[in-house]
CSV table of C-alpha atoms in Angstrom, one decimal:
chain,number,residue,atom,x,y,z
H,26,UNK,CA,84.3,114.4,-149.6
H,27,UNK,CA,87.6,116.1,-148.2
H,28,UNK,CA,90.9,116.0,-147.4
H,29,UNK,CA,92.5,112.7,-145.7
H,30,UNK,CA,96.0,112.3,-144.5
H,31,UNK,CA,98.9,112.6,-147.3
H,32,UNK,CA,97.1,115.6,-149.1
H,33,UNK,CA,97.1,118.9,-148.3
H,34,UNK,CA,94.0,120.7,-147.1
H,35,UNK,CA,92.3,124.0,-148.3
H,36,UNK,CA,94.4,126.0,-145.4
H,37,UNK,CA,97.7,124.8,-146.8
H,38,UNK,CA,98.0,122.2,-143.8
H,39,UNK,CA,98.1,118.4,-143.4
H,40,UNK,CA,96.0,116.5,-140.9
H,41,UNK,CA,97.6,114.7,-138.4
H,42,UNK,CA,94.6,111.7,-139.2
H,43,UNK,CA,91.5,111.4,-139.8
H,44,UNK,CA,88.3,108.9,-138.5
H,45,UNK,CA,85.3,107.6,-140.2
H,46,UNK,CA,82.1,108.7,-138.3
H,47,UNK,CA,78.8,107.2,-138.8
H,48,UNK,CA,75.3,107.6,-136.3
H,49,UNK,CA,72.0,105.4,-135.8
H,50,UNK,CA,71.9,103.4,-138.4
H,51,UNK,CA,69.5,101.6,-136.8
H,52,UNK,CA,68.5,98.7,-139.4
H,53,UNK,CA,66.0,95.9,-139.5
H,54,UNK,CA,64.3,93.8,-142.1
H,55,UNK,CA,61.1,95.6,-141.4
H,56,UNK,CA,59.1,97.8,-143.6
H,57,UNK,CA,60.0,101.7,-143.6
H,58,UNK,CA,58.4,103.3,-140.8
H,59,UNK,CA,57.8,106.6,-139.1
H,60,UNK,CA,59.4,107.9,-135.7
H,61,UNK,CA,56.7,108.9,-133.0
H,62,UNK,CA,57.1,112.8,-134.3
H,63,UNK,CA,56.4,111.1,-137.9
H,64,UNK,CA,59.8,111.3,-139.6
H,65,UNK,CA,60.6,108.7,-142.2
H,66,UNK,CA,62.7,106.0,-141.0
H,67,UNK,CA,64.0,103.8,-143.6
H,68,UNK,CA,65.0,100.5,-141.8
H,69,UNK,CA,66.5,98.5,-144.9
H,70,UNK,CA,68.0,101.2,-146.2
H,71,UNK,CA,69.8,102.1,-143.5
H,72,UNK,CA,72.1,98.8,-144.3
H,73,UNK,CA,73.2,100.1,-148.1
H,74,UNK,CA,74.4,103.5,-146.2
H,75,UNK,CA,76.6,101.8,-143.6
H,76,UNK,CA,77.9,99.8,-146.6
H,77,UNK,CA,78.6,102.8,-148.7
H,78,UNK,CA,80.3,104.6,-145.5
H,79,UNK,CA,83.0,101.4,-145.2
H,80,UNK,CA,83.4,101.6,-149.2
H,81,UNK,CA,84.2,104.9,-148.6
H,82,UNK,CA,86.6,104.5,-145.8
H,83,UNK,CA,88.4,101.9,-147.2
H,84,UNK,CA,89.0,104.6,-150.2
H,85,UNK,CA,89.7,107.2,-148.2
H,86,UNK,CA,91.8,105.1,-145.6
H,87,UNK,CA,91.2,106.9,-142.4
H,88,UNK,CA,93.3,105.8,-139.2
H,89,UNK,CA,90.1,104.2,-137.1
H,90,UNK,CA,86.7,104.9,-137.9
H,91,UNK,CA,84.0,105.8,-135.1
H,92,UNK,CA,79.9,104.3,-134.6
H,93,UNK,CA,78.1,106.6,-132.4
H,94,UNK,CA,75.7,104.1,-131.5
H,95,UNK,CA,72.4,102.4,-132.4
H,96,UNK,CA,73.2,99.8,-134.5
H,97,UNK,CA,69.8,97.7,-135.0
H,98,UNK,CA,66.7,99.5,-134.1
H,99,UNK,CA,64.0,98.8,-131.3
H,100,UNK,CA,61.4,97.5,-133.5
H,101,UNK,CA,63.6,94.6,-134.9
H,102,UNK,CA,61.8,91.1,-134.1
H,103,UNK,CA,63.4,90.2,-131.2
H,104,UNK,CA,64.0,87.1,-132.4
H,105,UNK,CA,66.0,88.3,-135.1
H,106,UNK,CA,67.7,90.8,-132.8
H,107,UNK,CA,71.2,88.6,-132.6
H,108,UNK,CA,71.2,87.6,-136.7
H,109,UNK,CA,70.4,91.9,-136.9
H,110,UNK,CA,73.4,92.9,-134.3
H,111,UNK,CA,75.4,90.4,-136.0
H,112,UNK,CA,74.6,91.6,-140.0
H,113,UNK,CA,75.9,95.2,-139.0
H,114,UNK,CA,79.1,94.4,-136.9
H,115,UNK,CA,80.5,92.3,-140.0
H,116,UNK,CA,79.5,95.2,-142.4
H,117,UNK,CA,81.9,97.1,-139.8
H,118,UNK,CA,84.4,94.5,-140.1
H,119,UNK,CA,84.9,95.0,-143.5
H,120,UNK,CA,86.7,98.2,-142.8
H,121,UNK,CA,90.5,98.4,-143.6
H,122,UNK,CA,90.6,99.7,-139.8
H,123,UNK,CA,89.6,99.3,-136.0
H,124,UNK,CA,85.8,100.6,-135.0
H,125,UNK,CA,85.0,102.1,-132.0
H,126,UNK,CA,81.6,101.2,-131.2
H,127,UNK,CA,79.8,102.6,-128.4
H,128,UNK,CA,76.4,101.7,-127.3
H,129,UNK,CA,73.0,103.5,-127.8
H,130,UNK,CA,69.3,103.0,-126.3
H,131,UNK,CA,68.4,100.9,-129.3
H,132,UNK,CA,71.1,98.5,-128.6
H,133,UNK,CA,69.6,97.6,-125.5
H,134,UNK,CA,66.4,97.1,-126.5
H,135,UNK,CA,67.7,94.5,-128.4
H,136,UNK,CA,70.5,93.0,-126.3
H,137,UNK,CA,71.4,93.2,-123.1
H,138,UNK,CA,75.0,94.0,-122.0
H,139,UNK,CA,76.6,91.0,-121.6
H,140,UNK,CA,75.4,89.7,-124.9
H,141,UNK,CA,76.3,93.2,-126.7
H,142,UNK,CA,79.8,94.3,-125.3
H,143,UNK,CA,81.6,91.7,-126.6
H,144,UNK,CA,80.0,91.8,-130.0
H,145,UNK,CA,80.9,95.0,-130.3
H,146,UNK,CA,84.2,94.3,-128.8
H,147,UNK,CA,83.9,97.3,-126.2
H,148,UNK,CA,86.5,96.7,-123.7
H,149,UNK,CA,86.0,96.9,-119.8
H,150,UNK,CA,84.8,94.8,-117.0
H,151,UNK,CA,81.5,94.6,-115.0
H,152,UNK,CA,79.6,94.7,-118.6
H,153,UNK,CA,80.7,98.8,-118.3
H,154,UNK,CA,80.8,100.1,-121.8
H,155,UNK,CA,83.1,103.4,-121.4
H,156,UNK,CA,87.0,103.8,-122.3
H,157,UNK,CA,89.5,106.0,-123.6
H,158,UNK,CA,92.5,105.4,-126.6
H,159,UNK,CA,95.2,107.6,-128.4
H,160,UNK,CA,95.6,107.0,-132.0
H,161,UNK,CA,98.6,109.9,-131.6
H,162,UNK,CA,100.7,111.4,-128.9
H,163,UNK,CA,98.8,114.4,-129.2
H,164,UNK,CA,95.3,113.3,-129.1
H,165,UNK,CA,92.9,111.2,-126.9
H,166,UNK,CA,89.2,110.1,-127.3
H,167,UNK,CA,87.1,109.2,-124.1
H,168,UNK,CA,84.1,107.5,-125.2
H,169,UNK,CA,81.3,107.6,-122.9
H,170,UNK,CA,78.5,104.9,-121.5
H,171,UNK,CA,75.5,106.7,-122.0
H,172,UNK,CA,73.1,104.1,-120.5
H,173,UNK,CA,75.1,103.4,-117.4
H,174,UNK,CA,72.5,104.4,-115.1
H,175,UNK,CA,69.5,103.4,-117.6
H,176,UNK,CA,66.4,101.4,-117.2
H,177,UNK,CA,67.4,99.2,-120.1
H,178,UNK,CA,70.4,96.7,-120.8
H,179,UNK,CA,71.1,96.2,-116.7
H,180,UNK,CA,69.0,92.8,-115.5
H,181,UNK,CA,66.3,93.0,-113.6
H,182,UNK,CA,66.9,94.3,-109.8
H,183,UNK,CA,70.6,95.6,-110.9
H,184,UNK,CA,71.4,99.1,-108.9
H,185,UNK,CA,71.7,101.1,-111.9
H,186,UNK,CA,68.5,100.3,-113.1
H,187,UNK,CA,67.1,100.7,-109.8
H,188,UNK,CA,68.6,104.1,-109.4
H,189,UNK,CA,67.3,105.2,-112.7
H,190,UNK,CA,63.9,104.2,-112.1
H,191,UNK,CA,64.1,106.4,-109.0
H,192,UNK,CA,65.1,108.8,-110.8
H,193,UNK,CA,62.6,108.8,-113.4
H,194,UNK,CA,59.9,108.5,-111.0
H,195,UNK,CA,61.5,112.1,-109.3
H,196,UNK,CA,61.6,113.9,-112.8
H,197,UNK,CA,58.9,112.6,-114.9
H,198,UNK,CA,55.3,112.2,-113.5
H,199,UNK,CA,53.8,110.1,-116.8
H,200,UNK,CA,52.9,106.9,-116.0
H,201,UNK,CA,54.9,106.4,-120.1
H,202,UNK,CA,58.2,107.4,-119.2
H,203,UNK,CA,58.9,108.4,-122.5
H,204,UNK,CA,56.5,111.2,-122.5
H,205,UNK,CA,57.5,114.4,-121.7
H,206,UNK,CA,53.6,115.7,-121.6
H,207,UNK,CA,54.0,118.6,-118.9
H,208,UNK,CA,57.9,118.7,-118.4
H,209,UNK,CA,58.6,122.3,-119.0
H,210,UNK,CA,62.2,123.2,-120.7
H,211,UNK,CA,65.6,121.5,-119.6
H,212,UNK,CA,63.3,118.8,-117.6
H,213,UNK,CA,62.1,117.4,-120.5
H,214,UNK,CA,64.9,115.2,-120.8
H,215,UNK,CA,64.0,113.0,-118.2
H,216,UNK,CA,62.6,110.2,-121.0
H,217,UNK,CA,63.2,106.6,-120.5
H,218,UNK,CA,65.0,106.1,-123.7
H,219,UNK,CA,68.4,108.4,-122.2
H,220,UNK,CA,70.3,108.0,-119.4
H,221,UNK,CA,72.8,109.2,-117.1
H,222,UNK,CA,76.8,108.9,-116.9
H,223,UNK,CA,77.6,107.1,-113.0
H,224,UNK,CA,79.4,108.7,-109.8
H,225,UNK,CA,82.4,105.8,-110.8
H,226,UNK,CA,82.2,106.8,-114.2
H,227,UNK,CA,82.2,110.4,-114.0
H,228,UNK,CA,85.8,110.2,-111.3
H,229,UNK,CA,87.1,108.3,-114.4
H,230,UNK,CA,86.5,111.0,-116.7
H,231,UNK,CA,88.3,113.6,-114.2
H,232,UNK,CA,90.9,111.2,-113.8
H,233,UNK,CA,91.4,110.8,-117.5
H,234,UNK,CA,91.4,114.5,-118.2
H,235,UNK,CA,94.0,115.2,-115.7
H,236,UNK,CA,96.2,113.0,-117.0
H,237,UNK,CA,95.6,114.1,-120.6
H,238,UNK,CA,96.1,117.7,-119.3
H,239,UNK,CA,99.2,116.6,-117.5
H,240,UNK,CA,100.0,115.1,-120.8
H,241,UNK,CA,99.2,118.4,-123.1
H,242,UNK,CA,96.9,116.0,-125.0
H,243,UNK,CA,93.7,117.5,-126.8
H,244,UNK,CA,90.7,115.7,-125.9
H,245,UNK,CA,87.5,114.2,-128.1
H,246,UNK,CA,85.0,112.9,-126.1
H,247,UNK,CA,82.5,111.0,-127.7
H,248,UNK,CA,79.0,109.7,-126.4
H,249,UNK,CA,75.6,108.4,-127.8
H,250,UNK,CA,73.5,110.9,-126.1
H,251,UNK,CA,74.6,115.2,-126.1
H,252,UNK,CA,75.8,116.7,-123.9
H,253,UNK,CA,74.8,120.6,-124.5
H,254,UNK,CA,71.3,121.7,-124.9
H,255,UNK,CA,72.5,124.2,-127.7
H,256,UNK,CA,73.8,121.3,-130.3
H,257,UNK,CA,70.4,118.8,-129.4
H,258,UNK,CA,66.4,118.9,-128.7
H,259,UNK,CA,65.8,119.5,-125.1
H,260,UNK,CA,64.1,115.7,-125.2
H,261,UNK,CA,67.6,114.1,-126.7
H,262,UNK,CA,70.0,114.9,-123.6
H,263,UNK,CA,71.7,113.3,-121.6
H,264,UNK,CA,70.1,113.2,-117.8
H,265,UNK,CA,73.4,114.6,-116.4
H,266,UNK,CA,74.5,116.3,-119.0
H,267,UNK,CA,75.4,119.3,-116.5
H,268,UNK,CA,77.1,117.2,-114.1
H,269,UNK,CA,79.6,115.6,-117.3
H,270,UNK,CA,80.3,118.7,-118.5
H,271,UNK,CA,80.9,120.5,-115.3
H,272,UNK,CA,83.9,117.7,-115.0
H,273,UNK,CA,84.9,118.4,-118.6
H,274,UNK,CA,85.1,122.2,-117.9
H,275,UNK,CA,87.4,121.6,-115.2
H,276,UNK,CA,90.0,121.4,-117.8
H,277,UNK,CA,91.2,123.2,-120.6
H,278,UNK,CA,92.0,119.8,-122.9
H,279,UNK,CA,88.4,119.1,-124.3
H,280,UNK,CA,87.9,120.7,-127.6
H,281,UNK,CA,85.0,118.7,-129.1
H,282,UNK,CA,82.2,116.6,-128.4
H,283,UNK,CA,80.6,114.4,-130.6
H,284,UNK,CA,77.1,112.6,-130.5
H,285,UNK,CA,74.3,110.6,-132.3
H,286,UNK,CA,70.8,110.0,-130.7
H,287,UNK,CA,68.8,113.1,-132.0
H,288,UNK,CA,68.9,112.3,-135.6
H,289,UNK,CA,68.3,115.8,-136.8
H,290,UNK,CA,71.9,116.6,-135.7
H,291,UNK,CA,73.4,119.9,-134.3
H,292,UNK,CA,76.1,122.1,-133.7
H,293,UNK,CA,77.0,125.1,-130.9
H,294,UNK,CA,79.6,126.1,-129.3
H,295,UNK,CA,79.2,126.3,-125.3
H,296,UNK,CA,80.6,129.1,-122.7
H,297,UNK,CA,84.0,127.5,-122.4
H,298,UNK,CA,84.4,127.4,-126.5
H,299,UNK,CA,83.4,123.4,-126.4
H,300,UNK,CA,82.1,122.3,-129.9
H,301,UNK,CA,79.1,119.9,-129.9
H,302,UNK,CA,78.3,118.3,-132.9
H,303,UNK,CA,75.5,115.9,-133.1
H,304,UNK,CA,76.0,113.3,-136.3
H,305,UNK,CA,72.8,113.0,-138.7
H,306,UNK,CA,70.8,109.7,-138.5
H,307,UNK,CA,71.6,106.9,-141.0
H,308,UNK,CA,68.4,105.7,-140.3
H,309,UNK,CA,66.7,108.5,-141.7
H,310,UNK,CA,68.4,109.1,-145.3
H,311,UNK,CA,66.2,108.1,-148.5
H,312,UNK,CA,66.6,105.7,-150.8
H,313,UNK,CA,69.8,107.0,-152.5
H,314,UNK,CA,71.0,109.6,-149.7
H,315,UNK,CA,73.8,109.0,-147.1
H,316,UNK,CA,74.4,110.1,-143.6
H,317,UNK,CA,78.3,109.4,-142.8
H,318,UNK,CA,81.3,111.2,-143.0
H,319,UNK,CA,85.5,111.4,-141.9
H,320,UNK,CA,87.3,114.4,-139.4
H,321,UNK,CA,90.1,115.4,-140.6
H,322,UNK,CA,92.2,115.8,-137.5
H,323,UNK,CA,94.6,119.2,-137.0
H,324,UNK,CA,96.6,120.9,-134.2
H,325,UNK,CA,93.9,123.6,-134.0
H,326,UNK,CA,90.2,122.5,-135.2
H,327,UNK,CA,88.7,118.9,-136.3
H,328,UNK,CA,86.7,119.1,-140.2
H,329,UNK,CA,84.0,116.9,-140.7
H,330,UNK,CA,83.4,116.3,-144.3
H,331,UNK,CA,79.7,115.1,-144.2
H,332,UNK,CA,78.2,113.5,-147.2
H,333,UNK,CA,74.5,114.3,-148.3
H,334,UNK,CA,72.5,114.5,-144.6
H,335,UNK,CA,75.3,115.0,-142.9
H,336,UNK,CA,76.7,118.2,-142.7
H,337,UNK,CA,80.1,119.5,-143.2
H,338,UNK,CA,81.1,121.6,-139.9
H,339,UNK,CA,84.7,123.0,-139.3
H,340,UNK,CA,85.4,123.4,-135.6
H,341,UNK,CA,88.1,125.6,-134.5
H,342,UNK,CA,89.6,125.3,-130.9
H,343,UNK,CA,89.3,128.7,-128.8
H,344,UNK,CA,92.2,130.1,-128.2
């Protein structure tokens, strides 16, 4: 696939580390199916390519290994959603290494917060699913809660629901709130199934970036849903994706970030020299095809080595 730590890469340089990254997998003992755009979604097989992503990990040993979210899909029985949940987290367990999970709309259709968070052992309070590490001096990941103002996972009644029904009923006039029928450009990503990043959670995130730039750390931030409409369908972003990366701009110290959700996956590179890459579905690899890969980690640029759908990308840090 690539280089990992201890062996030197095409440039004549070692990584500092590397992490295992893997996107919607999305599994359940269902028949294959179609998504609403009629895609082939291969909900069994999904399973075999997470398991072939940990063989490969454990091979490849990278430092900590990364889940952009949507673990089980929506269409699971719901009665079969906690034996699902539970099937994929142990597969995860099996790597030589921690996971990072974060959580995706999928997730919550399945299980609500309080049930999921600790499965996934996301840490925080108040069922709040977003936190930062640093597996080096050098280097921190913020990973994001996507859904934190969202119209699923929250019970019945809670404010963030509330506020993004509200919101919902602003932006999108269709009585299905996952239709964009009539939403013209940008607005089209006012769908039920994304969400929006908090006023709390968004003072975090300029509170961590300050200190990371006080710290001359490089930042990855990482988050279910894109954040730039260059790297992502119009109908996959994030409903504050402006407001995110206006904080994120403030500072020099993000160089990449990297997202799941539209499973056609992307790369650009936005006006402040910001990579965003969005990670190829598991989900939608056939029978025999993967979707997973590991980022070599440098002073200058991150390398994803992709295997089969997902693409290999080298992203440089502007100057």
């Amino acid at each position: 696939m690539g280089s990992i730590p201890g062996i030197i890469n095409g440039q004549g340089k070692q990584p500092l580390f590397s992490f295992g990254v893997i996107s919607d997998v999305q599994y359940a003992d269902i028949p294959d199916g179609k998504s609403f755009l009629g895609v082939p979604r291969y909900y069994r097989h999904s399973f075999d390519v997470l398991q072939r992503a940990v063989e490969k990990w454990n091979q490849k040993k990278p430092t900590f290994a990364v889940n952009f979210g949507d673990i089980v899909d929506g269409f699971c029985p719901k009665d079969q959603s906690l034996t699902a949940v539970s099937k994929i987290v142990d597969e995860f367990n099996t790597f030589d290494g921690h996971v990072y999970h974060m959580i995706g709309n999928h997730c919550l259709y399945n299980l609500p917060r309080e049930k999921l968070l600790p499965l996934l052992k996301i840490p925080g309070c108040d069922n709040l699913a977003y936190y930062d590490f640093a597996p080096i001096p050098e280097y921190r990941f913020v990973v994001l809660d996507a859904y934190d103002i969202s119209t699923i996972g929250w019970p019945m009644g809670h404010p963030n629901s509330l506020d993004a029904i509200n919101l919902l009923n602003q932006k999108n006039p269709n009585t299905n709130k996952n239709s964009p029928n009539g939403l013209v450009e940008l607005e089209r990503r006012f769908l039920m199934f994304n969400g929006a990043v908090g006023k709390a959670q968004l003072e975090w995130l300029d509170h961590v970036l300050q200190a990371a730039t006080t710290s001359n750390q490089k930042v990855v931030v990482c988050c279910h849903i894109p954040l730039d409409p260059g790297s992502s369908s119009k109908e996959a972003l994030l409903w504050n994706y402006d407001e995110v990366m206006d904080v994120i701009h403030r500072y020099n110290c993000v160089k990449a970030c990297i997202a799941g959700h539209d499973h056609e996956g992307g790369h650009s590179i936005d006006s402040h020299g910001v990579h965003h890459r969005v990670l190829e579905a598991a989900l939608e690899c056939p029978p025999g095809t993967d979707a997973y890969g590991f980022v070599d980690v440098f002073h200058d640029r991150l390398v994803l080595n992709g295997t089969d759908r997902m693409k290999s990308t080298s992203m440089e840090f502007a100057a």
